[in-house]
Coordinates of C-alpha atoms and ligand atoms in Angstrom, one line a residue:
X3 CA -0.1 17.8 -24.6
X4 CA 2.3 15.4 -22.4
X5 CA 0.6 14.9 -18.9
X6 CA 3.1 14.2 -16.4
X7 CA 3.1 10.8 -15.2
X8 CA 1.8 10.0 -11.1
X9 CA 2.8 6.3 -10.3
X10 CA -0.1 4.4 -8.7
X11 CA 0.9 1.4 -6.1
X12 CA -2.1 -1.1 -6.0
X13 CA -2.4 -1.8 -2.4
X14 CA -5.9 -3.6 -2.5
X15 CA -4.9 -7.6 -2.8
X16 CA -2.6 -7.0 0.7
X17 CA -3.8 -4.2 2.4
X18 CA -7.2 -4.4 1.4
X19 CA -7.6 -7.8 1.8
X20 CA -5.7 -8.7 5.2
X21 CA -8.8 -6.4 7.0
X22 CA -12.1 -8.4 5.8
X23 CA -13.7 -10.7 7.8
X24 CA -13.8 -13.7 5.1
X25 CA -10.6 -14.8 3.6
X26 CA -10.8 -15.0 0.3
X27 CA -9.7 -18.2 -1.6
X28 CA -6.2 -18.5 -3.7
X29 CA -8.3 -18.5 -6.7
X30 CA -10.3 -15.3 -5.7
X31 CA -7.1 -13.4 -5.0
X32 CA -5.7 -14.2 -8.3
X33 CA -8.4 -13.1 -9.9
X34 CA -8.7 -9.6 -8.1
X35 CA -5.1 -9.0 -9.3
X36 CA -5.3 -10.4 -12.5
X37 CA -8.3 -7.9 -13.0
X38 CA -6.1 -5.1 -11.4
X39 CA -3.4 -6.3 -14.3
X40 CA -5.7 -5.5 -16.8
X41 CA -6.8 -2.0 -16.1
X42 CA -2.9 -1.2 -16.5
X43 CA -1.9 -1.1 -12.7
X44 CA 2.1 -1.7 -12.9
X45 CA 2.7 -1.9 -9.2
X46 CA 0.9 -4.0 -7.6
X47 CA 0.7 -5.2 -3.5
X48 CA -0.3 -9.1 -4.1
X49 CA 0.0 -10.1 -0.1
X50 CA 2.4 -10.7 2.9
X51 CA 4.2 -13.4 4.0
X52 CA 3.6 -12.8 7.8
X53 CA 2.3 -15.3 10.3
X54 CA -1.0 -16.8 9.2
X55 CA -2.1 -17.0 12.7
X56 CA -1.4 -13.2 13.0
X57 CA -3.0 -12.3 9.7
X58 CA -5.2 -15.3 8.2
X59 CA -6.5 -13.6 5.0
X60 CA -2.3 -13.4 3.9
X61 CA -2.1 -17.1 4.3
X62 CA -1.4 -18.7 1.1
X63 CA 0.3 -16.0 -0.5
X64 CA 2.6 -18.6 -1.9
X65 CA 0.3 -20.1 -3.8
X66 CA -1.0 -16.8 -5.3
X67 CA 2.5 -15.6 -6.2
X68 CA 3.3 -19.6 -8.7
X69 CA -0.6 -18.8 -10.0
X70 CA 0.3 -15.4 -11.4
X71 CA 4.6 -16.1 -12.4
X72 CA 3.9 -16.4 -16.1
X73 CA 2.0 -13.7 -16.1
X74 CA 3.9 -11.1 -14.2
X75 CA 6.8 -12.5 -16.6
X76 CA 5.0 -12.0 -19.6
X77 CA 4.4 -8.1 -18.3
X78 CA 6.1 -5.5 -16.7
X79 CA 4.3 -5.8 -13.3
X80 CA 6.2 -5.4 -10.0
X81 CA 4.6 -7.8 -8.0
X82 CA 5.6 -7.1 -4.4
X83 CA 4.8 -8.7 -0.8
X84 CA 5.0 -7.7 2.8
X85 CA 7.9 -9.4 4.4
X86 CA 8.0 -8.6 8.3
X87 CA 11.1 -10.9 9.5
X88 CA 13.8 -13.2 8.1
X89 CA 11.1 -16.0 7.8
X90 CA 9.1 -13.8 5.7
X91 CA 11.8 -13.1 3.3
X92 CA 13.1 -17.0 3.5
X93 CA 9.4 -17.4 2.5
X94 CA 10.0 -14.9 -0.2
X95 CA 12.9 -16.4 -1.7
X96 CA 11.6 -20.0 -1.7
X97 CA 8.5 -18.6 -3.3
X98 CA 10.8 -17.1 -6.2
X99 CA 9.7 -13.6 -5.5
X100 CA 11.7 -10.8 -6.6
X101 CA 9.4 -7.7 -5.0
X102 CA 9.2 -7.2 -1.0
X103 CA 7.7 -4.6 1.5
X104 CA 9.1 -3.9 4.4
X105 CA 7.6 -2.3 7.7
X106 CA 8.2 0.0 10.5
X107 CA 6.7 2.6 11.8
X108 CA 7.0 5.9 14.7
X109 CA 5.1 4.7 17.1
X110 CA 7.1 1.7 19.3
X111 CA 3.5 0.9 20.8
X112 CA 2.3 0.4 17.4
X113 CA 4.8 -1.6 16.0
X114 CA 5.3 -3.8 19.3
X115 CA 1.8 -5.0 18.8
X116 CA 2.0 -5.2 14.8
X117 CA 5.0 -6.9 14.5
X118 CA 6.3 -8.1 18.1
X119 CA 9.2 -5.5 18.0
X120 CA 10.2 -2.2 19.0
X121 CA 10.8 0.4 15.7
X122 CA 14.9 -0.2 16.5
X123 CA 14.4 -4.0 16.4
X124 CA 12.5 -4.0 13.5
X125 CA 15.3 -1.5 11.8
X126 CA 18.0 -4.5 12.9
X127 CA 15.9 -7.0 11.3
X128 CA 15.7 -5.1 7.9
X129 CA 19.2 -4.4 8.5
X130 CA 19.8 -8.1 7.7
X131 CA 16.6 -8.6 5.4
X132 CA 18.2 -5.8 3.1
X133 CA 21.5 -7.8 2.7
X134 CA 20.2 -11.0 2.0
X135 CA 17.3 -9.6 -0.1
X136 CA 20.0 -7.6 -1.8
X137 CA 22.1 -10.7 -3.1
X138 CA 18.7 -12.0 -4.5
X139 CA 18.6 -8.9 -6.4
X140 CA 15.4 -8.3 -5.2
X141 CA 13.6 -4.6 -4.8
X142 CA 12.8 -3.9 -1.7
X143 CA 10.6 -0.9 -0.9
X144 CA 9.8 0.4 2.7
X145 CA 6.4 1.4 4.7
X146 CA 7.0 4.0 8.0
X147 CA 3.3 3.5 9.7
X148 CA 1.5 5.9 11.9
X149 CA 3.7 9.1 10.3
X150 CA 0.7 11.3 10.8
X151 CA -0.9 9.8 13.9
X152 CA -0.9 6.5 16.3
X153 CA -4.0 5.0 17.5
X154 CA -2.1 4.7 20.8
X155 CA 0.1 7.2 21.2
X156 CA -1.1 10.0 19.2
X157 CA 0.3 12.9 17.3
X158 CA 3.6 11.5 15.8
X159 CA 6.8 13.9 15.5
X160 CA 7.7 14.6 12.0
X161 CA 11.3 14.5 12.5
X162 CA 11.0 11.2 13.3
X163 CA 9.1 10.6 9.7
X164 CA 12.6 11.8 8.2
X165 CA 15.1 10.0 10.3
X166 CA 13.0 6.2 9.7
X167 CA 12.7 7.5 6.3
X168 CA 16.4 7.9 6.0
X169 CA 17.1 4.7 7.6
X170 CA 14.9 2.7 5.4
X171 CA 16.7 4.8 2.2
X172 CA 20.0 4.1 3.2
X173 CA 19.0 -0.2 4.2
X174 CA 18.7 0.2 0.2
X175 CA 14.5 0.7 -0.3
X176 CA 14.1 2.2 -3.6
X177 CA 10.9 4.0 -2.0
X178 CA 9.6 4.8 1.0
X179 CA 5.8 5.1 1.5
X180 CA 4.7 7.2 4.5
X181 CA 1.8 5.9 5.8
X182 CA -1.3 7.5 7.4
X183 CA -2.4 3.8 9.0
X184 CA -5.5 5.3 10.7
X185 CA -6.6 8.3 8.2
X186 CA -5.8 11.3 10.6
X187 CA -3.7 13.4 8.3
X188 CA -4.7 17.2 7.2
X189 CA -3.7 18.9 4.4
X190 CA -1.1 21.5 6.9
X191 CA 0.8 18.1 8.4
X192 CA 1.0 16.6 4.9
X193 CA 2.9 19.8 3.5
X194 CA 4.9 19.8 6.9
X195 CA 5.6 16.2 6.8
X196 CA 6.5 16.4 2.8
X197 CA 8.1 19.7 2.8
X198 CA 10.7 18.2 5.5
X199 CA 11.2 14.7 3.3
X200 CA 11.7 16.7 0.3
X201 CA 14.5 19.0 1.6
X202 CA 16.0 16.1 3.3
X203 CA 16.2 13.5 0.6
X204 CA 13.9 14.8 -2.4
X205 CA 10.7 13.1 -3.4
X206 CA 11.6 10.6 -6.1
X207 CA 11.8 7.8 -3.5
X208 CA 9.0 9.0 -1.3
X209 CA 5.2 8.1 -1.9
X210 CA 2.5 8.5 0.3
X211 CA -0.2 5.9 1.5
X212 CA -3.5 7.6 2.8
X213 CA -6.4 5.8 4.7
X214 CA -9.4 7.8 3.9
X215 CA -10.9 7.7 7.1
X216 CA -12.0 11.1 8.0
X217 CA -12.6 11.5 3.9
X218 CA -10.1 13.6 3.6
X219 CA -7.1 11.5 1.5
X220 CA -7.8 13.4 -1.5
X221 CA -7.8 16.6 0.1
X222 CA -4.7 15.2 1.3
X223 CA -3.4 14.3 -2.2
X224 CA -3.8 17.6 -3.8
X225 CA -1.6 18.7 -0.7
X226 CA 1.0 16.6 -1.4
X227 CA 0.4 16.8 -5.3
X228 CA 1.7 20.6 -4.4
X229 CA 4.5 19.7 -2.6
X230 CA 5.6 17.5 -5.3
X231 CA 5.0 14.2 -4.5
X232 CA 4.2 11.7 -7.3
X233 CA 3.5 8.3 -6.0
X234 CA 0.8 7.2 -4.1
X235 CA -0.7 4.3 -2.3
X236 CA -4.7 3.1 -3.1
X237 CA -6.6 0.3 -3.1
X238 CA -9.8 -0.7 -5.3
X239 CA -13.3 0.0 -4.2
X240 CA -11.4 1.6 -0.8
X241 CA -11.2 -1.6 0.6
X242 CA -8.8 -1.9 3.8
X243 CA -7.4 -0.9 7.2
X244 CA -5.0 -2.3 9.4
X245 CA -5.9 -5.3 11.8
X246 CA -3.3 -3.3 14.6
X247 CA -5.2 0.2 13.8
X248 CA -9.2 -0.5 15.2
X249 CA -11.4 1.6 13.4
X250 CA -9.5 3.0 10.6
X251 CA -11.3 2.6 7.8
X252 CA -9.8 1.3 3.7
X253 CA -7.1 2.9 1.5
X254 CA -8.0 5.9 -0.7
X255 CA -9.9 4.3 -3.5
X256 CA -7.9 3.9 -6.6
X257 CA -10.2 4.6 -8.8
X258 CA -11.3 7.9 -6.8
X259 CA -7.3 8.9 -7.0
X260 CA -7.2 7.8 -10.5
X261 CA -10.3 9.9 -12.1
X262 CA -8.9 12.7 -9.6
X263 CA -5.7 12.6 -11.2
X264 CA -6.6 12.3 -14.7
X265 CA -9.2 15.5 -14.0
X266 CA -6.6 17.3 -12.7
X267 CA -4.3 16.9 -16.2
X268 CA -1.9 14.1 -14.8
X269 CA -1.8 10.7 -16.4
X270 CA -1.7 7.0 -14.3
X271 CA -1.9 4.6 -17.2
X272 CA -4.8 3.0 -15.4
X273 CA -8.2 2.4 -17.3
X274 CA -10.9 4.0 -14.8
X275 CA -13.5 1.9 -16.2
X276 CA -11.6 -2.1 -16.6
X277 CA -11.0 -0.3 -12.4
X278 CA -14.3 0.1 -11.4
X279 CA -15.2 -3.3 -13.2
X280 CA -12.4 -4.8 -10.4
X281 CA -14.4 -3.1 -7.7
X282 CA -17.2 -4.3 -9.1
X283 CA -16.2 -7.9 -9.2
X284 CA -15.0 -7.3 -6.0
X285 CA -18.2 -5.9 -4.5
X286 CA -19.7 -9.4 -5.6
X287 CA -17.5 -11.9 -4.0
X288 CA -17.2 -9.7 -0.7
X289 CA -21.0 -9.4 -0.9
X290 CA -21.2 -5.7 1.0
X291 CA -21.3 -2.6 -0.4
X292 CA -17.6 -1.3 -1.3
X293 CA -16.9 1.9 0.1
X294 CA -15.3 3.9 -2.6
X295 CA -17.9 6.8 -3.4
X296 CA -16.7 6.9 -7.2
X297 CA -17.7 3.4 -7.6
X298 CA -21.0 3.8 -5.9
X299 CA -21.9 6.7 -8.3
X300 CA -21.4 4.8 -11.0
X301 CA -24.7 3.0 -9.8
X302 CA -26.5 6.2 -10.4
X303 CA -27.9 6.8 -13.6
X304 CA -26.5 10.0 -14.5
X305 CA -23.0 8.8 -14.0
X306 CA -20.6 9.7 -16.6
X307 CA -16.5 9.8 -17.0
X308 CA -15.8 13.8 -18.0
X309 CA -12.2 13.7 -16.9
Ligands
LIG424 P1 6.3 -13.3 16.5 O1 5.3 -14.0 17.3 O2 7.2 -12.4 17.1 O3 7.2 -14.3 15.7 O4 5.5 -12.6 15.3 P2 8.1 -15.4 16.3 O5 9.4 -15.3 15.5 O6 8.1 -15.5 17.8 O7 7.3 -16.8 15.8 C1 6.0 -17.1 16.3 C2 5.3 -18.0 15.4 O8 5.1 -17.3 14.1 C3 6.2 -19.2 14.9 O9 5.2 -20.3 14.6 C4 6.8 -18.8 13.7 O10 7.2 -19.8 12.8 C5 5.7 -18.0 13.0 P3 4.9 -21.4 15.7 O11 6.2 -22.0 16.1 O12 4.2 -20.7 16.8 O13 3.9 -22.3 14.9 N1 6.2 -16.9 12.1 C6 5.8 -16.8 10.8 N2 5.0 -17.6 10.1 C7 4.9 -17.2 8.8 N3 5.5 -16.1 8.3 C8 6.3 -15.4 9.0 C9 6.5 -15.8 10.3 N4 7.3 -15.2 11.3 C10 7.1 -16.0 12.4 N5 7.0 -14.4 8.4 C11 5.3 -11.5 13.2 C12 6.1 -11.7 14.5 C13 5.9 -10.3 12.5 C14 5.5 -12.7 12.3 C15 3.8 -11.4 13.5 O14 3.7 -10.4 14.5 C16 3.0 -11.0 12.3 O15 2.9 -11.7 11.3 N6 2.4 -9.8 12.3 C17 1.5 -9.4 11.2 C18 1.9 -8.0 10.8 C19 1.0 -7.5 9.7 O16 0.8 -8.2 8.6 N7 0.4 -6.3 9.9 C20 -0.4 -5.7 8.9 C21 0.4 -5.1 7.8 S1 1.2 -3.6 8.2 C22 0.1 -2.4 7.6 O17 -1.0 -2.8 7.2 C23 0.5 -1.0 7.5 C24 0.8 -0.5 6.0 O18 -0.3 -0.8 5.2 C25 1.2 1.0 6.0 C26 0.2 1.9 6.7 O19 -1.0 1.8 6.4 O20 0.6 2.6 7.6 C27 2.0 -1.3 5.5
LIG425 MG1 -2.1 0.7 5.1

């Protein structure tokens, strides 16, 4: 039987990172992704070139791009990194990447203090990050924060979700991920938010990025599943947040969305277990327990992989 396919972003080397306490080393971080290579994850987040006095645990993401070049040529990974401003994408270019992020989001408080501009500034700046980034022939894909819910201003209006969306589409991302930063979403407001999206523009350039803070993201995913979305954000073990969002907690755990997915007769191309064995090395270098309750059942002795 053909499965249909769900494409997976691997979000855990950027936006699981940037929220621990200890930066990890070049080394460490090359080794996470090389690991995330390995259990067959094609799209992979490997950091931001933003400030390193904003962000600390990005810095270096130079260095982690020229350790992994031969390898990410040798495969068909997408290798992409958060670019906020022009520096980020002169950053980018200099580096030789060919994969960028950007970033927005509905909520002007929000983005003021994430990235020092108001949500129309920020669409000005990709404005001219597209064109440039566009003679480099690089892909550029696009993030819309907050879409289900600020930390400072609340509820978000989902019409606003389709107009950013729209702007980003047409500044030339070939996806836009709609994020819920601080893990608010319910099932009702993903179908609303969705629904809207996929009459406006359809959902093959539209993904969604859930923060599992409430334990609800894949409650959330079978949502948007329905709706007929099929590419999501995650990141291994669940590790994450955002350093602008206090108190929400990591990314939907990839290997809880993978095994979901898989159970559920769709098909990822990621290896659960070479996953979990990511997490695990993960676990160990972080030295805390990893949140992701699929990997901590694997501890348990009657754990076994039915899906
Ligand atoms: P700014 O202060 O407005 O920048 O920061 P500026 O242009 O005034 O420059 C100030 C200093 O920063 C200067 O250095 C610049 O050179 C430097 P100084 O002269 O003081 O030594 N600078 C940079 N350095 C390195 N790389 C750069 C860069 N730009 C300026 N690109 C800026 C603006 C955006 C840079 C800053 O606010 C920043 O880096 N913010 C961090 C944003 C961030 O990474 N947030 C987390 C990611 S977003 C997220 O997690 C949400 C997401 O996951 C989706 C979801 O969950 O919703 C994507
Ligand atoms: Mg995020």
């Amino acid at each position: 039987m053909n499965r249909e396919v769900v494409k997976i972003v691997e979000v855990g080397p950027r936006d699981g990172l940037q929220n621990e306490k200890e930066t990890l080393s070049v080394s460490d971080r090359v080794d996470f992704i090389k690991r995330l290579m390995n259990a067959g994850n094609l799209w992979i987040e490997g950091g931001s070139f933003v400030s390193p006095k904003a962000i600390p645990q990005m810095i270096d993401s130079e260095k982690v791009f020229e350790s992994l070049r031969d390898d990410i040529k040798a495969s068909h990974v997408d290798l992409s990194f958060l670019v906020p401003n022009e520096k980020g994408l002169e950053r980018a270019k200099v580096a030789g990447v060919n994969s960028i992020a950007v970033f927005t989001a509905t909520s002007n408080t929000f983005t003021s203090k994430n990235i020092q501009r108001t949500v129309e500034e920020s669409l000005q700046e990709f404005s001219k990050i597209a064109k440039e980034s566009e003679s480099l022939k690089m892909h550029m894909r696009g993030y819309i924060s907050t879409a289900f819910g600020c930390p400072y201003e609340g509820r978000q209006d989902p019409n606003e979700v389709v107009r950013l969306a729209g702007a980003l589409l047409d500044r030339g991302c070939f996806e836009v991920s709609i994020g819920d930063t601080i893990g608010v979403a319910h099932p009702r407001q993903i179908r609303d938010v969705f629904s809207k999206l996929k009459t406006t523009f359809g959902l093959k350039r539209i993904a969604a990025h859930l923060h599992d803070t409430r334990g609800a993201a894949l409650l959330n995913i079978r949502e948007a599943l329905d709706v007929g979305v099929r590419v999501f954000d995650s990141s291994a073990g669940g590790l994450g947040g955002c350093p602008y969002a206090p108190g929400a907690s990591g990314n939907v755990a990839s290997e809880e969305v993978v095994w979901f997915l898989e159970a559920a007769g769709f098909t990822t191309g990621v290896n659960l277990e070479k996953l979990l064995d990511a997490s695990q090395w993960m676990e160990g270098r972080l030295g805390r327990p990893l949140r992701s309750k699929l990997y901590q059942s694997k501890k348990k002795p009657y754990y076994f992989d039915e899906s």
